[in-house]
Amino acid sequence: MSIENVYPIQFNRVKVTLLKCNNKLILVDTGMNIDDADIILHYAKHSLNMPLEKYGEVCIITHSHRDHIGGLKRLKEKCGFKIASHIDEAEKIALDTGFTVDLKLKDREFLPGCGGIQIIHVPGHTAGNVCLYIQNEALLILGDTLFADEEGNLSPPPEHYSVNPEMSKKELKRLWELDFDKIIVSHGKDTLTGAKKKFQLMMERIK
């Protein structure tokens, strides 16, 4: 099963997502390094027939960990897209990559494209960690807000990777009100039907 116009790209350690919206491409995260960036460029050109250099509109960074921003320099050398992140993550991204965040976003703010991409701020993993909610697809792109195992069972991110593990669990309540059935995670198996039920089971388990 797949989602129309939504293209996850799996690397060894992390996953990024390309969104095809109104003849433009939106990239969510950049992978860990130059090799990951080159795979993204190749995929957009040869699998989608939409070179990122021409069709890339914005790159949304879910948070500032290396495996999510490590490919940004390579991609910015090739592409003219804007960089977007939560306002609380923008300074760290700029310090680590040398590139200024063009769009400093706040909780519940919308980006155009794909029927509206809403930024959901879920701090704890990092101060400005976000996931993306695409309501017309009932889809959450979670970044590292949650991890999944090989069966798709969900869990909070590992505590040793989070600046505030308790907050990362507490703030998951922000996702309760969202009407989603599908999730894409950066680490683990995606769930393309029944995701809200898996989320409910996880929340009961971590009480």
Tab-separated table of C-alpha atoms in Angstrom, residues 8-16 31 36:
chain	number	residue	atom	x	y	z
A	8	PRO	CA	9.218	7.885	1.672
A	9	ILE	CA	12.894	7.192	0.936
A	10	GLN	CA	14.554	4.719	3.297
A	11	PHE	CA	18.279	4.922	4.053
A	12	ASN	CA	20.313	2.675	6.343
A	13	ARG	CA	19.483	4.579	9.516
A	14	VAL	CA	16.766	7.076	8.716
A	15	LYS	CA	13.940	7.890	6.341
A	16	VAL	CA	13.042	11.102	4.521
A	31	GLY	CA	19.258	12.315	5.570
A	36	ASP	CA	21.827	10.309	1.345
